[in-house]
């Protein structure tokens, strides 16, 4: 045996444990690289994913985000942890904390995603009963489209409202990225407002109709302010305690930045124009799911919808006391009382069962004492959440109509 071969064998035997450990470390590193490569890709907004038609179209669609920063990047997450899973194009983690959550957890908001999946039981039950009405969901404050896409993949026809122009571009990109029908509303201009008409749903399964506008209890325009380091957190409040700054966008015609006037729509009027409301037994639509996350404008958005008359089966709403106050709602608990008095039952955010302060006749009793009792419980619960929000910031609340709860229990 040659001397060098013998020395090599002696080296292997002597350091075998270290060699095995080193090989294992290299293997694990390679696995990590493969995982990252398969699930998260960072590219400049103007770069197309060559050889991948869907991703290329999504990124190049209006550059996926506004041209206000040439170096701004988007992140492609290949698989969320929702059921079903889908892909997302998002602002880079260094400019948006929602992206950080999605990349880390696979969810924008785990509790909201769980509620969307929970309400799919209602869709399943209705399909078994041969209810062929098209299920309408409204996403007020759609952001980059995480929940809109999720609802559409579960069979809803989603109207997605997002006022911020650059975020709206990502919303449209994510609809196309996941192969969903992106329905456009035809516009008709009158003397004061833009009215949408000719809304049709000649598609099977789910779809998303993106609408670049804010929602309120009146029509008009407003200016957005944005939280630095969080591209998706914008509000129409004049000012907040979060040191937000005016939303500035590039004007390619003048090569300058400006504060855009964003359209605010009266939701009730819009849905009437689209023929979605009023509801009747002969209507082609069923109001299934309403999500409201509009950074302090939640009460105005629900008032604009007239929630007392337009009953969605399921409701998700963000409760952010400090932003509600910044938007002119002196008492944030008024939002909870409005929802309760509209006939909704608040649910536990983990089990999605009715909260214990409801009795069996909640929201249906005409007895003044019972209603006062429930209002007092809502008030006490709301005051407690306002106090907790000073530490935790905000909460997501979930509610259903009593008939929907009863139907869901039978599935």
Short mmCIF file of C-alpha atoms in Angstrom, two decimals:
data_model
loop_
_atom_site.label_atom_id
_atom_site.label_comp_id
_atom_site.label_asym_id
_atom_site.label_seq_id
_atom_site.Cartn_x
_atom_site.Cartn_y
_atom_site.Cartn_z
CA UNK A 1 0.00 0.00 0.00
CA UNK A 2 1.49 3.38 -0.98
CA UNK A 3 2.61 5.50 1.92
CA UNK A 4 0.37 8.47 1.05
CA UNK A 5 -2.70 6.19 0.88
CA UNK A 6 -1.93 4.76 4.29
CA UNK A 7 -1.50 8.25 5.73
CA UNK A 8 -4.82 9.28 4.23
CA UNK A 9 -6.62 6.33 5.85
CA UNK A 10 -5.01 7.12 9.20
CA UNK A 11 -6.21 10.73 8.87
CA UNK A 12 -9.76 9.57 8.11
CA UNK A 13 -9.82 7.20 11.08
CA UNK A 14 -8.29 9.73 13.46
CA UNK A 15 -10.61 12.62 12.54
CA UNK A 16 -13.68 10.68 11.46
CA UNK A 17 -16.03 12.34 13.96
CA UNK A 18 -14.98 15.83 12.90
CA UNK A 19 -15.27 14.94 9.23
CA UNK A 20 -18.76 13.52 9.70
CA UNK A 21 -19.81 16.59 11.65
CA UNK A 22 -18.44 18.86 8.90
CA UNK A 23 -20.27 16.92 6.18
CA UNK A 24 -23.48 17.11 8.17
CA UNK A 25 -23.07 20.87 8.59
CA UNK A 26 -22.52 21.30 4.84
CA UNK A 27 -25.60 19.17 4.10
CA UNK A 28 -27.80 21.22 6.42
CA UNK A 29 -26.55 24.47 4.93
CA UNK A 30 -27.36 23.23 1.44
CA UNK A 31 -30.84 22.22 2.59
CA UNK A 32 -31.40 25.69 4.02
CA UNK A 33 -30.29 27.31 0.76
CA UNK A 34 -32.65 25.08 -1.22
CA UNK A 35 -35.55 25.89 1.14
CA UNK A 36 -35.00 29.63 0.83
CA UNK A 37 -34.63 29.36 -2.92
CA UNK A 38 -37.91 27.46 -3.22
CA UNK A 39 -39.99 29.63 -0.94
CA UNK A 40 -38.71 33.22 -0.75
CA UNK A 41 -37.15 35.18 -3.58
CA UNK A 42 -36.17 38.85 -3.50
CA UNK A 43 -35.90 40.75 -6.75
CA UNK A 44 -36.16 44.41 -7.78
CA UNK A 45 -39.68 45.36 -8.79
CA UNK A 46 -38.68 45.81 -12.43
CA UNK A 47 -37.12 42.33 -12.77
CA UNK A 48 -39.16 39.60 -14.40
CA UNK A 49 -38.89 35.95 -13.38
CA UNK A 50 -37.66 34.47 -16.65
CA UNK A 51 -39.23 31.19 -17.64
CA UNK A 52 -42.11 31.64 -15.19
CA UNK A 53 -45.00 33.23 -17.03
CA UNK A 54 -47.32 33.91 -14.06
CA UNK A 55 -44.66 35.50 -11.90
CA UNK A 56 -43.31 37.57 -14.77
CA UNK A 57 -46.75 38.92 -15.59
CA UNK A 58 -47.44 39.68 -11.95
CA UNK A 59 -44.20 41.53 -11.34
CA UNK A 60 -44.30 43.48 -14.57
CA UNK A 61 -47.96 44.44 -14.13
CA UNK A 62 -47.47 48.16 -13.61
CA UNK A 63 -44.11 47.24 -11.99
CA UNK A 64 -46.19 45.55 -9.24
CA UNK A 65 -45.62 48.61 -7.04
CA UNK A 66 -45.50 52.32 -7.67
CA UNK A 67 -42.36 53.93 -9.13
CA UNK A 68 -41.85 56.15 -6.12
CA UNK A 69 -38.57 54.33 -5.33
CA UNK A 70 -36.63 52.75 -8.17
CA UNK A 71 -34.69 50.50 -5.78
CA UNK A 72 -37.78 49.24 -3.93
CA UNK A 73 -37.95 45.47 -3.89
CA UNK A 74 -40.75 42.98 -3.78
CA UNK A 75 -40.67 39.57 -2.14
CA UNK A 76 -42.19 36.47 -3.64
CA UNK A 77 -43.51 33.94 -1.14
CA UNK A 78 -44.23 30.72 -2.97
CA UNK A 79 -46.43 29.01 -0.37
CA UNK A 80 -48.53 30.50 2.42
CA UNK A 81 -49.67 28.27 5.30
CA UNK A 82 -53.34 28.82 4.62
CA UNK A 83 -55.76 26.18 3.39
CA UNK A 84 -55.55 26.29 0.46
CA UNK A 85 -52.02 27.62 0.09
CA UNK A 86 -51.19 30.33 -2.44
CA UNK A 87 -48.39 32.65 -3.55
CA UNK A 88 -47.82 36.29 -2.64
CA UNK A 89 -45.88 39.23 -4.00
CA UNK A 90 -45.20 41.70 -1.21
CA UNK A 91 -43.28 44.79 -0.23
CA UNK A 92 -39.78 43.90 0.94
CA UNK A 93 -39.51 43.14 4.70
CA UNK A 94 -37.41 46.25 5.34
CA UNK A 95 -40.32 48.52 4.32
CA UNK A 96 -43.34 46.57 5.56
CA UNK A 97 -43.94 44.75 8.85
CA UNK A 98 -46.85 42.75 7.36
CA UNK A 99 -44.38 41.14 4.97
CA UNK A 100 -42.21 40.18 7.93
CA UNK A 101 -45.17 38.40 9.51
CA UNK A 102 -46.13 36.59 6.32
CA UNK A 103 -42.56 35.44 5.62
CA UNK A 104 -42.05 34.29 9.20
CA UNK A 105 -45.45 32.75 9.95
CA UNK A 106 -47.01 32.05 6.56
CA UNK A 107 -50.01 34.26 7.49
CA UNK A 108 -50.82 37.95 7.39
CA UNK A 109 -53.03 37.37 10.43
CA UNK A 110 -53.43 33.80 11.61
CA UNK A 111 -56.75 34.39 13.41
CA UNK A 112 -58.34 36.07 10.39
CA UNK A 113 -57.14 33.30 8.06
CA UNK A 114 -58.58 30.71 10.46
CA UNK A 115 -61.93 32.52 10.52
CA UNK A 116 -62.06 32.64 6.71
CA UNK A 117 -61.49 28.88 6.62
CA UNK A 118 -64.03 28.36 9.42
CA UNK A 119 -66.70 30.25 7.48
CA UNK A 120 -66.09 28.01 4.47
CA UNK A 121 -68.25 25.49 6.39
CA UNK A 122 -71.14 27.82 5.72
CA UNK A 123 -70.37 27.79 2.00
CA UNK A 124 -70.20 23.99 2.09
CA UNK A 125 -73.57 23.73 3.80
CA UNK A 126 -75.20 26.10 1.32
CA UNK A 127 -73.82 24.12 -1.62
CA UNK A 128 -75.30 20.92 -0.11
CA UNK A 129 -78.64 22.70 0.10
CA UNK A 130 -78.25 23.59 -3.58
CA UNK A 131 -78.04 27.30 -2.90
CA UNK A 132 -76.55 28.45 -6.19
CA UNK A 133 -76.38 32.14 -5.32
CA UNK A 134 -73.00 33.76 -5.81
CA UNK A 135 -71.31 34.34 -2.46
CA UNK A 136 -70.20 37.96 -2.07
CA UNK A 137 -67.34 38.93 0.22
CA UNK A 138 -66.12 42.48 0.76
CA UNK A 139 -62.57 43.23 1.83
CA UNK A 140 -62.38 46.81 3.09
CA UNK A 141 -58.69 47.56 3.43
CA UNK A 142 -57.38 44.74 1.26
CA UNK A 143 -53.72 45.78 1.50
CA UNK A 144 -51.64 43.48 -0.73
CA UNK A 145 -54.53 41.04 -1.12
CA UNK A 146 -53.69 38.22 1.29
CA UNK A 147 -57.22 37.79 2.62
CA UNK A 148 -58.91 38.67 -0.68
CA UNK A 149 -57.05 35.90 -2.49
CA UNK A 150 -57.75 33.48 0.37
CA UNK A 151 -61.51 34.19 0.29
CA UNK A 152 -61.64 33.91 -3.50
CA UNK A 153 -59.86 30.55 -3.48
CA UNK A 154 -62.57 29.33 -1.10
CA UNK A 155 -65.28 30.27 -3.58
CA UNK A 156 -66.22 33.87 -2.77
CA UNK A 157 -66.58 36.70 -5.25
CA UNK A 158 -64.59 39.39 -3.48
CA UNK A 159 -64.88 43.16 -3.83
CA UNK A 160 -61.50 44.43 -2.60
CA UNK A 161 -61.09 48.06 -1.59
CA UNK A 162 -57.54 49.41 -1.30
CA UNK A 163 -56.92 53.19 -1.49
CA UNK A 164 -53.11 53.35 -1.62
CA UNK A 165 -51.97 53.35 -5.29
CA UNK A 166 -48.73 51.38 -4.82
CA UNK A 167 -50.36 48.79 -2.55
CA UNK A 168 -53.24 48.52 -5.02
CA UNK A 169 -50.75 47.54 -7.73
CA UNK A 170 -49.57 44.64 -5.57
CA UNK A 171 -53.17 43.63 -4.91
CA UNK A 172 -53.81 43.31 -8.65
CA UNK A 173 -50.52 41.48 -9.13
CA UNK A 174 -51.44 38.88 -6.50
CA UNK A 175 -54.84 38.25 -8.04
CA UNK A 176 -53.17 37.46 -11.36
CA UNK A 177 -50.32 35.55 -9.70
CA UNK A 178 -52.78 33.01 -8.28
CA UNK A 179 -54.73 32.56 -11.50
CA UNK A 180 -57.93 34.15 -10.17
CA UNK A 181 -60.36 36.03 -12.43
CA UNK A 182 -59.65 39.74 -11.99
CA UNK A 183 -62.91 41.51 -12.75
CA UNK A 184 -62.91 45.18 -13.67
CA UNK A 185 -65.76 47.54 -12.92
CA UNK A 186 -66.84 49.86 -15.72
CA UNK A 187 -66.84 53.48 -14.58
CA UNK A 188 -69.27 56.26 -15.32
CA UNK A 189 -68.43 59.80 -14.26
CA UNK A 190 -71.12 62.16 -12.99
CA UNK A 191 -70.84 65.68 -11.66
CA UNK A 192 -69.44 64.72 -8.28
CA UNK A 193 -68.51 61.06 -8.03
CA UNK A 194 -67.31 58.10 -10.03
CA UNK A 195 -70.04 55.46 -10.17
CA UNK A 196 -69.35 51.83 -10.98
CA UNK A 197 -71.90 50.01 -13.08
CA UNK A 198 -72.37 46.91 -15.24
CA UNK A 199 -71.12 44.44 -12.64
CA UNK A 200 -71.41 40.82 -13.78
CA UNK A 201 -70.09 37.55 -12.42
CA UNK A 202 -70.00 35.32 -15.46
CA UNK A 203 -67.39 33.10 -13.86
CA UNK A 204 -67.56 29.93 -11.79
CA UNK A 205 -65.69 29.58 -8.52
CA UNK A 206 -64.17 32.63 -6.86
CA UNK A 207 -63.00 35.95 -8.26
CA UNK A 208 -61.64 39.29 -7.08
CA UNK A 209 -62.75 42.75 -8.20
CA UNK A 210 -60.15 45.31 -7.04
CA UNK A 211 -61.38 48.85 -6.38
CA UNK A 212 -58.85 51.63 -5.80
CA UNK A 213 -60.76 53.68 -3.24
CA UNK A 214 -61.30 54.15 0.45
CA UNK A 215 -64.64 53.42 2.15
CA UNK A 216 -66.69 55.77 4.28
CA UNK A 217 -70.23 56.91 5.10
CA UNK A 218 -70.12 59.54 2.37
CA UNK A 219 -68.51 60.09 -1.03
CA UNK A 220 -65.58 62.44 -1.55
CA UNK A 221 -61.79 62.49 -1.50
CA UNK A 222 -59.11 62.38 1.17
CA UNK A 223 -55.39 62.29 1.75
CA UNK A 224 -53.56 59.28 3.13
CA UNK A 225 -50.79 59.25 5.70
CA UNK A 226 -48.44 56.29 6.04
CA UNK A 227 -46.41 54.77 8.84
CA UNK A 228 -42.69 54.79 7.94
CA UNK A 229 -41.43 51.22 7.78
CA UNK A 230 -44.90 49.89 7.04
CA UNK A 231 -45.98 50.53 3.47
CA UNK A 232 -49.34 48.84 4.02
CA UNK A 233 -50.38 50.88 7.07
CA UNK A 234 -52.14 53.96 5.75
CA UNK A 235 -55.05 55.96 7.14
CA UNK A 236 -57.22 58.94 6.29
CA UNK A 237 -56.76 60.36 9.80
CA UNK A 238 -55.39 63.90 9.92
CA UNK A 239 -52.74 62.80 12.41
CA UNK A 240 -51.98 59.92 14.77
CA UNK A 241 -49.69 59.13 17.67
CA UNK A 242 -47.60 56.94 15.33
CA UNK A 243 -45.79 59.84 13.63
CA UNK A 244 -47.16 58.98 10.21
CA UNK A 245 -46.18 61.05 7.18
CA UNK A 246 -48.16 62.07 4.07
CA UNK A 247 -48.26 59.49 1.29
CA UNK A 248 -46.11 60.87 -1.52
CA UNK A 249 -46.09 59.36 -4.99
CA UNK A 250 -44.06 60.09 -8.07
CA UNK A 251 -45.68 62.03 -10.89
CA UNK A 252 -43.92 60.73 -14.00
CA UNK A 253 -45.28 63.61 -16.10
CA UNK A 254 -43.73 66.34 -13.96
CA UNK A 255 -40.90 64.26 -12.49
CA UNK A 256 -41.94 65.32 -8.99
CA UNK A 257 -43.72 63.93 -5.96
CA UNK A 258 -47.21 64.87 -4.81
CA UNK A 259 -49.86 63.99 -2.26
CA UNK A 260 -52.59 62.25 -4.26
CA UNK A 261 -56.29 62.83 -3.64
CA UNK A 262 -57.77 59.41 -2.93
CA UNK A 263 -61.38 58.66 -3.69
CA UNK A 264 -63.70 57.76 -0.80
CA UNK A 265 -66.85 55.84 -1.74
CA UNK A 266 -70.16 55.47 0.01
CA UNK A 267 -70.35 51.69 0.08
CA UNK A 268 -74.14 51.41 0.25
CA UNK A 269 -74.50 53.51 -2.89
CA UNK A 270 -71.82 51.52 -4.70
CA UNK A 271 -73.39 48.13 -3.94
CA UNK A 272 -76.78 49.46 -5.02
CA UNK A 273 -75.28 50.63 -8.33
CA UNK A 274 -73.79 47.16 -8.82
CA UNK A 275 -77.12 45.45 -8.19
CA UNK A 276 -75.77 43.52 -5.21
CA UNK A 277 -78.23 45.15 -2.81
CA UNK A 278 -81.01 45.28 -1.85
CA UNK A 279 -81.22 41.56 -1.19
CA UNK A 280 -84.32 39.53 -1.98
CA UNK A 281 -85.24 35.89 -2.42
CA UNK A 282 -84.82 36.34 -6.17
CA UNK A 283 -81.37 37.95 -5.90
CA UNK A 284 -78.42 36.25 -7.56
CA UNK A 285 -76.13 37.21 -4.68
CA UNK A 286 -75.66 36.12 -1.07
CA UNK A 287 -73.84 38.45 1.35
CA UNK A 288 -71.40 36.01 2.91
CA UNK A 289 -68.35 37.66 4.45
CA UNK A 290 -67.31 41.21 5.35
CA UNK A 291 -63.78 42.12 6.46
CA UNK A 292 -63.07 45.67 7.66
CA UNK A 293 -59.51 46.78 8.41
CA UNK A 294 -59.25 50.44 7.48
CA UNK A 295 -57.00 51.89 10.18
CA UNK A 296 -59.51 53.84 12.25
CA UNK A 297 -62.27 54.30 9.63
CA UNK A 298 -64.08 51.09 10.61
CA UNK A 299 -67.17 52.75 12.11
CA UNK A 300 -67.58 55.09 9.12
CA UNK A 301 -67.15 52.17 6.72
CA UNK A 302 -69.85 50.12 8.46
CA UNK A 303 -72.18 53.13 8.65
CA UNK A 304 -71.65 53.67 4.92
CA UNK A 305 -72.74 50.08 4.35
CA UNK A 306 -75.73 50.44 6.72
CA UNK A 307 -74.98 47.18 8.48
CA UNK A 308 -78.41 47.11 10.12
CA UNK A 309 -80.04 46.46 6.73
CA UNK A 310 -77.27 44.73 4.78
CA UNK A 311 -76.63 41.61 6.80
CA UNK A 312 -73.47 39.73 5.93
CA UNK A 313 -73.45 36.27 7.49
CA UNK A 314 -69.92 36.66 8.85
CA UNK A 315 -67.99 39.74 9.95
CA UNK A 316 -64.33 40.47 10.72
CA UNK A 317 -63.32 43.92 11.96
CA UNK A 318 -60.13 45.44 13.37
CA UNK A 319 -60.53 47.19 16.72
CA UNK A 320 -57.75 49.80 16.99
CA UNK A 321 -58.86 52.28 19.68
CA UNK A 322 -56.13 54.90 19.22
CA UNK A 323 -56.67 55.08 15.44
CA UNK A 324 -60.46 55.21 15.88
CA UNK A 325 -59.96 58.23 18.11
CA UNK A 326 -57.55 59.79 15.60
CA UNK A 327 -60.27 59.47 12.97
CA UNK A 328 -62.81 61.29 15.13
CA UNK A 329 -64.50 58.45 17.06
CA UNK A 330 -64.39 59.80 20.61
CA UNK A 331 -65.50 56.53 22.21
CA UNK A 332 -64.04 53.44 20.44
CA UNK A 333 -66.59 51.16 22.12
CA UNK A 334 -69.24 52.78 19.90
CA UNK A 335 -67.90 50.55 17.11
CA UNK A 336 -68.68 47.40 19.13
CA UNK A 337 -72.12 48.67 20.13
CA UNK A 338 -72.93 49.50 16.50
CA UNK A 339 -72.07 45.94 15.42
CA UNK A 340 -73.99 44.41 18.31
CA UNK A 341 -77.08 46.55 17.70
CA UNK A 342 -76.97 45.59 14.01
CA UNK A 343 -77.77 42.02 15.07
CA UNK A 344 -74.35 40.37 15.29
CA UNK A 345 -73.01 38.05 17.96
CA UNK A 346 -69.33 38.44 18.84
CA UNK A 347 -67.29 35.26 18.83
CA UNK A 348 -64.28 34.06 20.78
CA UNK A 349 -61.22 34.64 18.59
CA UNK A 350 -59.85 31.13 19.22
CA UNK A 351 -62.91 28.87 19.21
CA UNK A 352 -65.27 31.05 17.11
CA UNK A 353 -68.06 30.22 19.57
CA UNK A 354 -70.32 32.92 20.98
CA UNK A 355 -68.86 34.86 23.87
CA UNK A 356 -70.23 33.79 27.26
CA UNK A 357 -72.04 37.04 28.04
CA UNK A 358 -74.72 36.22 25.43
CA UNK A 359 -77.83 34.37 26.46
CA UNK A 360 -79.79 32.06 24.17
CA UNK A 361 -81.92 34.95 22.95
CA UNK A 362 -79.02 37.26 22.15
CA UNK A 363 -79.78 39.81 19.45
CA UNK A 364 -83.31 38.46 18.97
CA UNK A 365 -85.02 39.35 22.21
CA UNK A 366 -87.29 42.37 22.29
CA UNK A 367 -87.13 42.49 26.04
CA UNK A 368 -85.68 45.83 27.09
CA UNK A 369 -84.04 44.37 30.19
CA UNK A 370 -82.27 41.67 28.16
CA UNK A 371 -81.02 44.16 25.58
CA UNK A 372 -79.78 46.52 28.29
CA UNK A 373 -78.04 43.60 29.99
CA UNK A 374 -76.22 42.69 26.77
CA UNK A 375 -75.31 46.31 26.00
CA UNK A 376 -73.79 46.60 29.45
CA UNK A 377 -71.71 43.47 28.85
CA UNK A 378 -70.56 44.80 25.47
CA UNK A 379 -69.62 48.09 27.13
CA UNK A 380 -67.63 46.37 29.91
CA UNK A 381 -65.89 44.07 27.42
CA UNK A 382 -65.08 47.00 25.13
CA UNK A 383 -63.71 49.13 27.96
CA UNK A 384 -61.48 46.22 28.97
CA UNK A 385 -60.15 45.89 25.41
CA UNK A 386 -59.50 49.62 25.17
CA UNK A 387 -57.39 49.33 28.31
CA UNK A 388 -55.51 46.31 26.92
CA UNK A 389 -54.97 48.10 23.60
CA UNK A 390 -52.73 50.60 25.35
CA UNK A 391 -50.24 47.72 25.52
CA UNK A 392 -51.21 45.44 22.61
CA UNK A 393 -52.32 48.09 20.09
CA UNK A 394 -55.26 46.44 18.38
CA UNK A 395 -57.39 43.31 18.11
CA UNK A 396 -59.27 41.46 15.41
CA UNK A 397 -62.93 40.84 16.25
CA UNK A 398 -65.18 38.20 14.72
CA UNK A 399 -68.96 38.02 14.62
CA UNK A 400 -71.85 36.20 12.95
CA UNK A 401 -75.58 36.58 12.75
CA UNK A 402 -77.48 34.23 15.05
CA UNK A 403 -78.99 32.31 12.13
CA UNK A 404 -75.53 31.76 10.68
CA UNK A 405 -74.26 30.41 14.01
CA UNK A 406 -77.19 28.03 14.19
CA UNK A 407 -76.63 26.87 10.60
CA UNK A 408 -72.90 26.37 11.16
CA UNK A 409 -73.56 24.17 14.19
CA UNK A 410 -75.62 21.81 12.03
CA UNK A 411 -72.80 21.22 9.49
#
